Amino acid sequence: MKCTALLLNIFLFYSLLSNAEEINSVTSEQKEDNIANSLETPVEEIKKDDNSSVSDTKELTEIEKDMQSIEPGFTPKDDRVIEIFTLNKITNQNEIEIKKQEDEKNKIRNSFVTHFQEKLRKYTSKSLSNKEEEYYKALKEKVELLEKALEKVDKDSKFTADDFYAYANDAFKLSEYDFSKNFALYTQAKEQGKEDVAYPDEDFSRSIKAYKYIIKNFPKFNHIEDVYYMYAISLWFEGDFYKAIKYFKYITTKFKKSVFAQEVLFRLGEYFYDMDEFDNAINSYSKINKKSSFYDKAIYKMAWSYYQKDQFDLAIKNFTILMRLLSSKDMIGKDNSMKEEVIRYIVKSFSEKQNINKPKIKIDNSVNEKDNKKTVATEAQEEEGIDLVNTIYSYFTQGKKPIFLRDIMLEAAKQLFDEGKLIGTVKAFEYAIKLNPKHPDNPRIESQVVDIFQESGKMEDARKKNIQIIRKYGPK
């Protein structure tokens, strides 16, 4: 199928390029037109000369044989047709080779253990970079040739929408590669301490114009929802965020069942979040369904949006939903790197909620008759710590206790200890032990409780706790 489509393209280019005299008769004003103008105002189709014939007396070249293996009897009239066919062939061959190399690289990577990783890195990077350069070099030449050919495409041709779509996608891929390469050079220069290095441009103008042309002239194109998505993404990468947002919103209303709809909703949410428009961000995130691969990320950012709005009850609710998701059987073996952060901000959300409308206690550290106020303030802060721990524990034990409650209690202990609220720290440790009495870390936690008692001058409590540890964990 790929080869047949390729030769159909060749037939199209052949019809465009075979009438060289007619093309060369274009006026100087038309020659100054660039691809942008041609995308918006295509010229008339160059008529084919039906009476033309080609003598086939000479021996066929290898390229011509390849062409005839796809379409028997086809003989090119123009060297440029052969050049386009050759470039397409090189591009496809390199694409297959790169895929083969990448598959081989992944297979080997998975089979080696840690101490072979350095050898693996050298092996997998040995020839892939050269193939990649060859591929993009051929792709660039292909895009430039297509660009010239499409200047003369008739909008009524049945191949036109497909050709513009193929051209736009290749141009997009090339723009991504150019930016990635330039960004790597930019990063390298910055790491070397160079300050006068300009941030690389993201130029997606060619694909933008092609996608726009398809939207305008072929609204019923069978890949039109893909075109809208790629058009919006191209605008986004170029920094035209407002126009990109307009088309993202259009996709979510016009193509609700599109494979891109969920990603677009998430991108909209990210845009609004970055602009501190948290209500709009929440509105976008909340529309992402539970089966979407973006669902966990949406819940995470929705929780953060509520946190930024000081709506801590809703922040806690959404952070908890995310923790239940991350702790589910479906997530076993997957990357749970955000777990620690989520637990940390569940505790912080409870703490911030506690601080709302709370009168500030000024602590005077001077040593005089006011020293009594310092003692009162410390006692008040300790009460706050105990109250925080009890509030968190009560919230999560109203129904079925979540399996991650012990981790939340340990995080609460850590945060309270950092704030110097030692009694609250001990209380959080006690709850953690209660939730899993047989956990192997319990002796270490109870030893920390002893250290806290000693640090706070409660030597009798420390002595009693030591005796308790010996009886509980010592030899029977």
GROMACS .gro file of C-alpha atoms in nm:
model
  476
    1MET     CA    1   0.000   0.000   0.000
    2LYS     CA    2   0.282   0.238   0.087
    3CYS     CA    3   0.453   0.178  -0.249
    4THR     CA    4   0.127   0.224  -0.445
    5ALA     CA    5   0.060   0.552  -0.266
    6LEU     CA    6   0.418   0.654  -0.338
    7LEU     CA    7   0.378   0.592  -0.710
    8LEU     CA    8   0.046   0.776  -0.715
    9ASN     CA    9   0.240   1.072  -0.579
   10ILE     CA   10   0.495   1.023  -0.856
   11PHE     CA   11   0.216   1.025  -1.116
   12LEU     CA   12   0.094   1.350  -0.970
   13PHE     CA   13   0.440   1.507  -0.969
   14TYR     CA   14   0.498   1.373  -1.319
   15SER     CA   15   0.185   1.551  -1.447
   16LEU     CA   16   0.303   1.866  -1.272
   17LEU     CA   17   0.661   1.859  -1.388
   18SER     CA   18   0.640   1.710  -1.739
   19ASN     CA   19   0.513   2.035  -1.892
   20ALA     CA   20   0.831   2.227  -1.817
   21GLU     CA   21   0.772   2.493  -2.077
   22GLU     CA   22   0.435   2.590  -1.931
   23ILE     CA   23   0.579   2.605  -1.578
   24ASN     CA   24   0.874   2.814  -1.692
   25SER     CA   25   0.642   3.066  -1.859
   26VAL     CA   26   0.518   3.189  -1.521
   27THR     CA   27   0.559   3.566  -1.484
   28SER     CA   28   0.823   3.721  -1.256
   29GLU     CA   29   0.549   3.831  -1.019
   30GLN     CA   30   0.425   3.470  -0.984
   31LYS     CA   31   0.782   3.344  -0.930
   32GLU     CA   32   0.811   3.569  -0.623
   33ASP     CA   33   0.513   3.394  -0.465
   34ASN     CA   34   0.626   3.162  -0.186
   35ILE     CA   35   0.464   2.850  -0.053
   36ALA     CA   36   0.248   3.050   0.189
   37ASN     CA   37   0.065   3.223  -0.099
   38SER     CA   38   0.033   2.902  -0.297
   39LEU     CA   39  -0.128   2.726  -0.001
   40GLU     CA   40  -0.399   2.990   0.017
   41THR     CA   41  -0.444   3.047  -0.355
   42PRO     CA   42  -0.355   2.737  -0.560
   43VAL     CA   43  -0.301   2.787  -0.934
   44GLU     CA   44  -0.487   2.604  -1.210
   45GLU     CA   45  -0.401   2.241  -1.276
   46ILE     CA   46  -0.137   2.195  -1.540
   47LYS     CA   47  -0.308   2.005  -1.818
   48LYS     CA   48  -0.167   1.674  -1.921
   49ASP     CA   49  -0.068   1.613  -2.279
   50ASP     CA   50  -0.275   1.303  -2.356
   51ASN     CA   51  -0.116   1.263  -2.700
   52SER     CA   52   0.239   1.248  -2.571
   53SER     CA   53   0.429   0.924  -2.603
   54VAL     CA   54   0.757   0.797  -2.471
   55SER     CA   55   0.998   0.586  -2.664
   56ASP     CA   56   1.099   0.282  -2.465
   57THR     CA   57   1.386   0.162  -2.674
   58LYS     CA   58   1.667   0.217  -2.424
   59GLU     CA   59   1.750  -0.027  -2.147
   60LEU     CA   60   1.573   0.045  -1.819
   61THR     CA   61   1.775   0.169  -1.521
   62GLU     CA   62   1.743   0.007  -1.177
   63ILE     CA   63   1.520   0.292  -1.058
   64GLU     CA   64   1.295   0.256  -1.364
   65LYS     CA   65   1.274  -0.118  -1.301
   66ASP     CA   66   1.166  -0.044  -0.942
   67MET     CA   67   0.897   0.190  -1.074
   68GLN     CA   68   0.769  -0.070  -1.320
   69SER     CA   69   0.764  -0.337  -1.051
   70ILE     CA   70   0.499  -0.121  -0.882
   71GLU     CA   71   0.318  -0.007  -1.197
   72PRO     CA   72   0.396  -0.214  -1.514
   73GLY     CA   73   0.453  -0.005  -1.822
   74PHE     CA   74   0.522   0.321  -1.640
   75THR     CA   75   0.821   0.513  -1.779
   76PRO     CA   76   0.921   0.854  -1.640
   77LYS     CA   77   0.976   1.141  -1.882
   78ASP     CA   78   1.164   1.372  -1.650
   79ASP     CA   79   1.476   1.327  -1.438
   80ARG     CA   80   1.306   1.512  -1.155
   81VAL     CA   81   1.042   1.239  -1.134
   82ILE     CA   82   1.321   0.986  -1.084
   83GLU     CA   83   1.482   1.214  -0.825
   84ILE     CA   84   1.158   1.236  -0.625
   85PHE     CA   85   1.107   0.860  -0.643
   86THR     CA   86   1.467   0.802  -0.529
   87LEU     CA   87   1.431   1.040  -0.233
   88ASN     CA   88   1.105   0.874  -0.130
   89LYS     CA   89   1.273   0.535  -0.154
   90ILE     CA   90   1.570   0.651   0.058
   91THR     CA   91   1.334   0.805   0.314
   92ASN     CA   92   1.129   0.486   0.346
   93GLN     CA   93   1.439   0.264   0.364
   94ASN     CA   94   1.595   0.481   0.634
   95GLU     CA   95   1.266   0.487   0.824
   96ILE     CA   96   1.257   0.107   0.828
   97GLU     CA   97   1.625   0.089   0.923
   98ILE     CA   98   1.582   0.334   1.211
   99LYS     CA   99   1.282   0.137   1.339
  100LYS     CA  100   1.484  -0.184   1.317
  101GLN     CA  101   1.776  -0.025   1.502
  102GLU     CA  102   1.549   0.111   1.775
  103ASP     CA  103   1.376  -0.226   1.820
  104GLU     CA  104   1.713  -0.396   1.850
  105LYS     CA  105   1.830  -0.133   2.097
  106ASN     CA  106   1.524  -0.181   2.321
  107LYS     CA  107   1.554  -0.559   2.310
  108ILE     CA  108   1.918  -0.549   2.419
  109ARG     CA  109   1.853  -0.285   2.685
  110ASN     CA  110   1.593  -0.504   2.854
  111SER     CA  111   1.820  -0.809   2.856
  112PHE     CA  112   2.120  -0.653   3.029
  113VAL     CA  113   2.166  -0.591   3.401
  114THR     CA  114   2.306  -0.277   3.561
  115HIS     CA  115   2.679  -0.350   3.529
  116PHE     CA  116   2.645  -0.386   3.149
  117GLN     CA  117   2.469  -0.051   3.099
  118GLU     CA  118   2.776   0.143   2.986
  119LYS     CA  119   2.856  -0.115   2.718
  120LEU     CA  120   2.493  -0.114   2.615
  121ARG     CA  121   2.490   0.264   2.574
  122LYS     CA  122   2.789   0.248   2.341
  123TYR     CA  123   2.639  -0.034   2.138
  124THR     CA  124   2.297   0.124   2.089
  125SER     CA  125   2.432   0.465   1.997
  126LYS     CA  126   2.696   0.329   1.757
  127SER     CA  127   2.520   0.372   1.423
  128LEU     CA  128   2.174   0.505   1.501
  129SER     CA  129   2.278   0.872   1.495
  130ASN     CA  130   2.424   0.841   1.144
  131LYS     CA  131   2.109   0.674   1.013
  132GLU     CA  132   1.899   0.944   1.174
  133GLU     CA  133   2.100   1.219   1.006
  134GLU     CA  134   2.066   1.046   0.669
  135TYR     CA  135   1.693   1.009   0.720
  136TYR     CA  136   1.633   1.375   0.804
  137LYS     CA  137   1.859   1.492   0.526
  138ALA     CA  138   1.651   1.292   0.276
  139LEU     CA  139   1.332   1.412   0.444
  140LYS     CA  140   1.441   1.774   0.409
  141GLU     CA  141   1.508   1.731   0.036
  142LYS     CA  142   1.174   1.556  -0.004
  143VAL     CA  143   0.989   1.841   0.174
  144GLU     CA  144   1.158   2.102  -0.043
  145LEU     CA  145   1.068   1.915  -0.363
  146LEU     CA  146   0.710   1.865  -0.248
  147GLU     CA  147   0.694   2.233  -0.163
  148LYS     CA  148   0.787   2.329  -0.519
  149ALA     CA  149   0.554   2.072  -0.675
  150LEU     CA  150   0.254   2.170  -0.465
  151GLU     CA  151   0.278   2.528  -0.587
  152LYS     CA  152   0.107   2.406  -0.905
  153VAL     CA  153  -0.143   2.158  -0.758
  154ASP     CA  154  -0.505   2.199  -0.865
  155LYS     CA  155  -0.740   2.209  -0.569
  156ASP     CA  156  -0.987   1.988  -0.758
  157SER     CA  157  -0.738   1.702  -0.791
  158LYS     CA  158  -0.838   1.399  -0.586
  159PHE     CA  159  -0.481   1.368  -0.458
  160THR     CA  160  -0.443   1.726  -0.335
  161ALA     CA  161  -0.571   1.698   0.024
  162ASP     CA  162  -0.370   1.381   0.083
  163ASP     CA  163  -0.059   1.539  -0.067
  164PHE     CA  164  -0.089   1.854   0.141
  165TYR     CA  165  -0.151   1.640   0.450
  166ALA     CA  166   0.158   1.426   0.381
  167TYR     CA  167   0.363   1.739   0.313
  168ALA     CA  168   0.241   1.912   0.630
  169ASN     CA  169   0.318   1.607   0.847
  170ASP     CA  170   0.668   1.571   0.698
  171ALA     CA  171   0.730   1.943   0.744
  172PHE     CA  172   0.611   1.918   1.107
  173LYS     CA  173   0.843   1.625   1.171
  174LEU     CA  174   1.134   1.815   1.019
  175SER     CA  175   1.060   2.126   1.228
  176GLU     CA  176   1.055   1.916   1.544
  177TYR     CA  177   1.391   1.763   1.454
  178ASP     CA  178   1.549   2.101   1.372
  179PHE     CA  179   1.431   2.250   1.700
  180SER     CA  180   1.549   1.949   1.904
  181LYS     CA  181   1.892   1.965   1.743
  182ASN     CA  182   1.923   2.342   1.794
  183PHE     CA  183   1.794   2.318   2.150
  184ALA     CA  184   2.059   2.055   2.230
  185LEU     CA  185   2.328   2.293   2.099
  186TYR     CA  186   2.174   2.578   2.300
  187THR     CA  187   2.173   2.369   2.619
  188GLN     CA  188   2.533   2.260   2.560
  189ALA     CA  189   2.641   2.622   2.514
  190LYS     CA  190   2.466   2.726   2.835
  191GLU     CA  191   2.632   2.444   3.027
  192GLN     CA  192   2.966   2.571   2.899
  193GLY     CA  193   2.889   2.911   3.053
  194LYS     CA  194   2.811   3.099   2.731
  195GLU     CA  195   2.561   3.378   2.796
  196ASP     CA  196   2.521   3.536   2.451
  197VAL     CA  197   2.337   3.237   2.305
  198ALA     CA  198   1.991   3.298   2.163
  199TYR     CA  199   1.710   3.056   2.241
  200PRO     CA  200   1.635   2.857   1.922
  201ASP     CA  201   1.329   2.948   1.715
  202GLU     CA  202   1.043   2.705   1.669
  203ASP     CA  203   0.946   2.741   1.304
  204PHE     CA  204   0.636   2.545   1.209
  205SER     CA  205   0.518   2.793   0.947
  206ARG     CA  206   0.520   2.543   0.659
  207SER     CA  207   0.300   2.289   0.835
  208ILE     CA  208   0.073   2.565   0.971
  209LYS     CA  209   0.004   2.696   0.620
  210ALA     CA  210  -0.057   2.349   0.479
  211TYR     CA  211  -0.295   2.245   0.758
  212LYS     CA  212  -0.476   2.578   0.724
  213TYR     CA  213  -0.513   2.522   0.349
  214ILE     CA  214  -0.672   2.179   0.406
  215ILE     CA  215  -0.915   2.317   0.668
  216LYS     CA  216  -1.019   2.595   0.430
  217ASN     CA  217  -1.049   2.396   0.107
  218PHE     CA  218  -1.122   2.039   0.218
  219PRO     CA  219  -1.354   2.055   0.524
  220LYS     CA  220  -1.474   1.698   0.457
  221PHE     CA  221  -1.126   1.548   0.432
  222ASN     CA  222  -1.129   1.203   0.596
  223HIS     CA  223  -0.848   1.305   0.835
  224ILE     CA  224  -0.988   1.649   0.914
  225GLU     CA  225  -0.991   1.604   1.294
  226ASP     CA  226  -0.622   1.508   1.279
  227VAL     CA  227  -0.561   1.820   1.070
  228TYR     CA  228  -0.730   2.044   1.328
  229TYR     CA  229  -0.523   1.886   1.605
  230MET     CA  230  -0.193   1.916   1.420
  231TYR     CA  231  -0.278   2.274   1.320
  232ALA     CA  232  -0.344   2.366   1.685
  233ILE     CA  233  -0.027   2.190   1.803
  234SER     CA  234   0.179   2.369   1.538
  235LEU     CA  235   0.037   2.703   1.651
  236TRP     CA  236   0.111   2.609   2.013
  237PHE     CA  237   0.474   2.520   1.938
  238GLU     CA  238   0.518   2.849   1.753
  239GLY     CA  239   0.394   3.036   2.061
  240ASP     CA  240   0.060   3.147   1.915
  241PHE     CA  241  -0.121   3.024   2.226
  242TYR     CA  242  -0.442   3.222   2.190
  243LYS     CA  243  -0.513   3.090   1.842
  244ALA     CA  244  -0.410   2.739   1.948
  245ILE     CA  245  -0.654   2.755   2.242
  246LYS     CA  246  -0.931   2.857   2.002
  247TYR     CA  247  -0.878   2.543   1.794
  248PHE     CA  248  -0.830   2.320   2.099
  249LYS     CA  249  -1.171   2.433   2.223
  250TYR     CA  250  -1.317   2.366   1.879
  251ILE     CA  251  -1.182   2.009   1.886
  252THR     CA  252  -1.341   1.941   2.228
  253THR     CA  253  -1.684   2.050   2.100
  254LYS     CA  254  -1.675   1.935   1.736
  255PHE     CA  255  -1.481   1.609   1.781
  256LYS     CA  256  -1.575   1.494   2.133
  257LYS     CA  257  -1.496   1.130   2.054
  258SER     CA  258  -1.167   1.209   1.886
  259VAL     CA  259  -0.856   1.028   2.008
  260PHE     CA  260  -0.713   1.375   2.068
  261ALA     CA  261  -1.002   1.513   2.277
  262GLN     CA  262  -0.867   1.402   2.616
  263GLU     CA  263  -0.516   1.529   2.545
  264VAL     CA  264  -0.659   1.860   2.424
  265LEU     CA  265  -0.860   1.901   2.745
  266PHE     CA  266  -0.545   1.841   2.947
  267ARG     CA  267  -0.347   2.091   2.738
  268LEU     CA  268  -0.621   2.348   2.792
  269GLY     CA  269  -0.605   2.284   3.165
  270GLU     CA  270  -0.227   2.325   3.164
  271TYR     CA  271  -0.254   2.653   2.977
  272PHE     CA  272  -0.511   2.796   3.220
  273TYR     CA  273  -0.314   2.668   3.520
  274ASP     CA  274   0.004   2.840   3.397
  275MET     CA  275  -0.198   3.160   3.349
  276ASP     CA  276  -0.326   3.135   3.711
  277GLU     CA  277  -0.681   3.094   3.576
  278PHE     CA  278  -0.751   2.811   3.819
  279ASP     CA  279  -1.130   2.796   3.771
  280ASN     CA  280  -1.089   2.746   3.397
  281ALA     CA  281  -0.812   2.493   3.462
  282ILE     CA  282  -1.037   2.294   3.696
  283ASN     CA  283  -1.317   2.306   3.439
  284SER     CA  284  -1.089   2.151   3.174
  285TYR     CA  285  -0.930   1.891   3.403
  286SER     CA  286  -1.270   1.779   3.537
  287LYS     CA  287  -1.391   1.684   3.186
  288ILE     CA  288  -1.121   1.418   3.142
  289ASN     CA  289  -1.274   1.073   3.186
  290LYS     CA  290  -1.147   0.800   3.415
  291LYS     CA  291  -1.036   0.573   3.131
  292SER     CA  292  -0.808   0.837   2.982
  293SER     CA  293  -0.430   0.806   3.017
  294PHE     CA  294  -0.441   1.171   3.130
  295TYR     CA  295  -0.682   1.107   3.418
  296ASP     CA  296  -0.424   1.073   3.699
  297LYS     CA  297  -0.240   1.384   3.578
  298ALA     CA  298  -0.569   1.576   3.558
  299ILE     CA  299  -0.665   1.481   3.916
  300TYR     CA  300  -0.317   1.582   4.035
  301LYS     CA  301  -0.336   1.925   3.869
  302MET     CA  302  -0.697   1.974   3.980
  303ALA     CA  303  -0.588   1.914   4.341
  304TRP     CA  304  -0.309   2.167   4.293
  305SER     CA  305  -0.555   2.418   4.145
  306TYR     CA  306  -0.773   2.394   4.457
  307TYR     CA  307  -0.462   2.422   4.675
  308GLN     CA  308  -0.362   2.743   4.494
  309LYS     CA  309  -0.715   2.878   4.554
  310ASP     CA  310  -0.687   2.800   4.929
  311GLN     CA  311  -0.979   2.557   4.894
  312PHE     CA  312  -0.804   2.298   5.105
  313ASP     CA  313  -1.101   2.061   5.159
  314LEU     CA  314  -1.125   2.009   4.782
  315ALA     CA  315  -0.747   1.988   4.752
  316ILE     CA  316  -0.745   1.710   5.016
  317LYS     CA  317  -1.033   1.533   4.840
  318ASN     CA  318  -0.856   1.527   4.503
  319PHE     CA  319  -0.512   1.443   4.643
  320THR     CA  320  -0.682   1.150   4.822
  321ILE     CA  321  -0.855   1.033   4.502
  322LEU     CA  322  -0.516   1.035   4.334
  323MET     CA  323  -0.355   0.840   4.620
  324ARG     CA  324  -0.627   0.576   4.599
  325LEU     CA  325  -0.559   0.551   4.226
  326LEU     CA  326  -0.182   0.528   4.272
  327SER     CA  327  -0.230   0.261   4.540
  328SER     CA  328  -0.471   0.049   4.335
  329LYS     CA  329  -0.384  -0.291   4.186
  330ASP     CA  330  -0.389  -0.140   3.836
  331MET     CA  331  -0.092   0.080   3.928
  332ILE     CA  332   0.128  -0.198   4.071
  333GLY     CA  333   0.460  -0.199   3.889
  334LYS     CA  334   0.401   0.144   3.736
  335ASP     CA  335   0.588   0.464   3.812
  336ASN     CA  336   0.453   0.596   4.142
  337SER     CA  337   0.709   0.873   4.181
  338MET     CA  338   0.444   1.131   4.266
  339LYS     CA  339   0.320   0.936   4.571
  340GLU     CA  340   0.556   1.104   4.817
  341GLU     CA  341   0.468   1.449   4.690
  342VAL     CA  342   0.094   1.380   4.708
  343ILE     CA  343   0.120   1.253   5.066
  344ARG     CA  344   0.328   1.556   5.161
  345TYR     CA  345   0.064   1.794   5.027
  346ILE     CA  346  -0.224   1.606   5.186
  347VAL     CA  347  -0.062   1.686   5.521
  348LYS     CA  348   0.021   2.042   5.416
  349SER     CA  349  -0.339   2.096   5.303
  350PHE     CA  350  -0.465   1.992   5.649
  351SER     CA  351  -0.206   2.221   5.807
  352GLU     CA  352  -0.297   2.518   5.585
  353LYS     CA  353  -0.666   2.461   5.651
  354GLN     CA  354  -0.591   2.469   6.025
  355ASN     CA  355  -0.406   2.799   5.985
  356ILE     CA  356  -0.694   2.980   5.812
  357ASN     CA  357  -0.844   3.245   6.043
  358LYS     CA  358  -0.615   3.131   6.323
  359PRO     CA  359  -0.484   3.423   6.532
  360LYS     CA  360  -0.109   3.461   6.506
  361ILE     CA  361   0.082   3.402   6.829
  362LYS     CA  362   0.383   3.624   6.863
  363ILE     CA  363   0.668   3.440   7.030
  364ASP     CA  364   0.903   3.655   7.239
  365ASN     CA  365   1.240   3.490   7.279
  366SER     CA  366   1.376   3.745   7.521
  367VAL     CA  367   1.470   3.619   7.868
  368ASN     CA  368   1.281   3.844   8.116
  369GLU     CA  369   0.941   3.868   8.276
  370LYS     CA  370   0.786   3.811   7.932
  371ASP     CA  371   0.945   3.464   7.915
  372ASN     CA  372   0.617   3.318   8.043
  373LYS     CA  373   0.454   3.417   7.710
  374LYS     CA  374   0.709   3.208   7.526
  375THR     CA  375   0.605   2.903   7.733
  376VAL     CA  376   0.237   2.964   7.664
  377ALA     CA  377   0.302   3.002   7.291
  378THR     CA  378   0.499   2.676   7.280
  379GLU     CA  379   0.220   2.491   7.459
  380ALA     CA  380  -0.033   2.638   7.214
  381GLN     CA  381   0.175   2.522   6.920
  382GLU     CA  382   0.203   2.174   7.068
  383GLU     CA  383  -0.175   2.165   7.100
  384GLU     CA  384  -0.203   2.262   6.735
  385GLY     CA  385   0.025   1.973   6.643
  386ILE     CA  386  -0.183   1.721   6.840
  387ASP     CA  387  -0.505   1.865   6.693
  388LEU     CA  388  -0.365   1.837   6.339
  389VAL     CA  389  -0.274   1.470   6.384
  390ASN     CA  390  -0.612   1.384   6.537
  391THR     CA  391  -0.794   1.569   6.256
  392ILE     CA  392  -0.605   1.380   5.985
  393TYR     CA  393  -0.658   1.044   6.155
  394SER     CA  394  -1.028   1.109   6.208
  395TYR     CA  395  -1.077   1.217   5.844
  396PHE     CA  396  -0.936   0.893   5.705
  397THR     CA  397  -1.093   0.653   5.957
  398GLN     CA  398  -1.457   0.755   5.912
  399GLY     CA  399  -1.496   0.477   5.657
  400LYS     CA  400  -1.258   0.209   5.542
  401LYS     CA  401  -0.902   0.303   5.632
  402PRO     CA  402  -0.689   0.361   5.320
  403ILE     CA  403  -0.373   0.152   5.296
  404PHE     CA  404  -0.167   0.470   5.267
  405LEU     CA  405  -0.285   0.621   5.601
  406ARG     CA  406   0.026   0.495   5.779
  407ASP     CA  407   0.242   0.684   5.527
  408ILE     CA  408   0.037   0.999   5.589
  409MET     CA  409   0.089   0.967   5.964
  410LEU     CA  410   0.466   0.929   5.916
  411GLU     CA  411   0.469   1.237   5.690
  412ALA     CA  412   0.273   1.432   5.953
  413ALA     CA  413   0.531   1.327   6.213
  414LYS     CA  414   0.812   1.448   5.989
  415GLN     CA  415   0.654   1.789   5.925
  416LEU     CA  416   0.566   1.843   6.291
  417PHE     CA  417   0.916   1.746   6.401
  418ASP     CA  418   1.062   2.001   6.158
  419GLU     CA  419   0.835   2.263   6.319
  420GLY     CA  420   0.950   2.163   6.668
  421LYS     CA  421   0.607   2.028   6.767
  422LEU     CA  422   0.737   1.721   6.945
  423ILE     CA  423   0.423   1.602   7.123
  424GLY     CA  424   0.232   1.607   6.796
  425THR     CA  425   0.521   1.416   6.637
  426VAL     CA  426   0.495   1.142   6.902
  427LYS     CA  427   0.117   1.126   6.854
  428ALA     CA  428   0.159   1.077   6.476
  429PHE     CA  429   0.416   0.800   6.537
  430GLU     CA  430   0.177   0.627   6.778
  431TYR     CA  431  -0.099   0.627   6.516
  432ALA     CA  432   0.142   0.490   6.254
  433ILE     CA  433   0.234   0.199   6.483
  434LYS     CA  434  -0.130   0.138   6.571
  435LEU     CA  435  -0.224   0.112   6.202
  436ASN     CA  436   0.027  -0.168   6.145
  437PRO     CA  437   0.153  -0.316   6.474
  438LYS     CA  438   0.369  -0.576   6.299
  439HIS     CA  439   0.547  -0.346   6.057
  440PRO     CA  440   0.926  -0.414   6.060
  441ASP     CA  441   1.003  -0.040   6.093
  442ASN     CA  442   0.815  -0.005   6.423
  443PRO     CA  443   1.119  -0.061   6.651
  444ARG     CA  444   1.304   0.218   6.473
  445ILE     CA  445   1.003   0.450   6.506
  446GLU     CA  446   0.966   0.377   6.877
  447SER     CA  447   1.338   0.448   6.923
  448GLN     CA  448   1.278   0.788   6.763
  449VAL     CA  449   1.003   0.849   7.019
  450VAL     CA  450   1.259   0.784   7.295
  451ASP     CA  451   1.496   1.036   7.135
  452ILE     CA  452   1.216   1.296   7.119
  453PHE     CA  453   1.132   1.248   7.487
  454GLN     CA  454   1.497   1.290   7.578
  455GLU     CA  455   1.531   1.599   7.358
  456SER     CA  456   1.229   1.761   7.520
  457GLY     CA  457   1.359   1.683   7.874
  458LYS     CA  458   1.098   1.418   7.951
  459MET     CA  459   1.345   1.168   8.087
  460GLU     CA  460   1.090   0.963   8.279
  461ASP     CA  461   0.879   0.919   7.965
  462ALA     CA  462   1.195   0.819   7.777
  463ARG     CA  463   1.280   0.559   8.045
  464LYS     CA  464   0.930   0.411   8.037
  465LYS     CA  465   0.934   0.394   7.658
  466ASN     CA  466   1.271   0.216   7.662
  467ILE     CA  467   1.135  -0.047   7.900
  468GLN     CA  468   0.830  -0.088   7.677
  469ILE     CA  469   1.053  -0.140   7.368
  470ILE     CA  470   1.264  -0.402   7.548
  471ARG     CA  471   0.954  -0.594   7.658
  472LYS     CA  472   0.793  -0.573   7.314
  473TYR     CA  473   1.090  -0.649   7.088
  474GLY     CA  474   1.348  -0.807   7.323
  475PRO     CA  475   1.407  -1.180   7.374
  476LYS     CA  476   1.114  -1.360   7.532
   0.00000   0.00000   0.00000
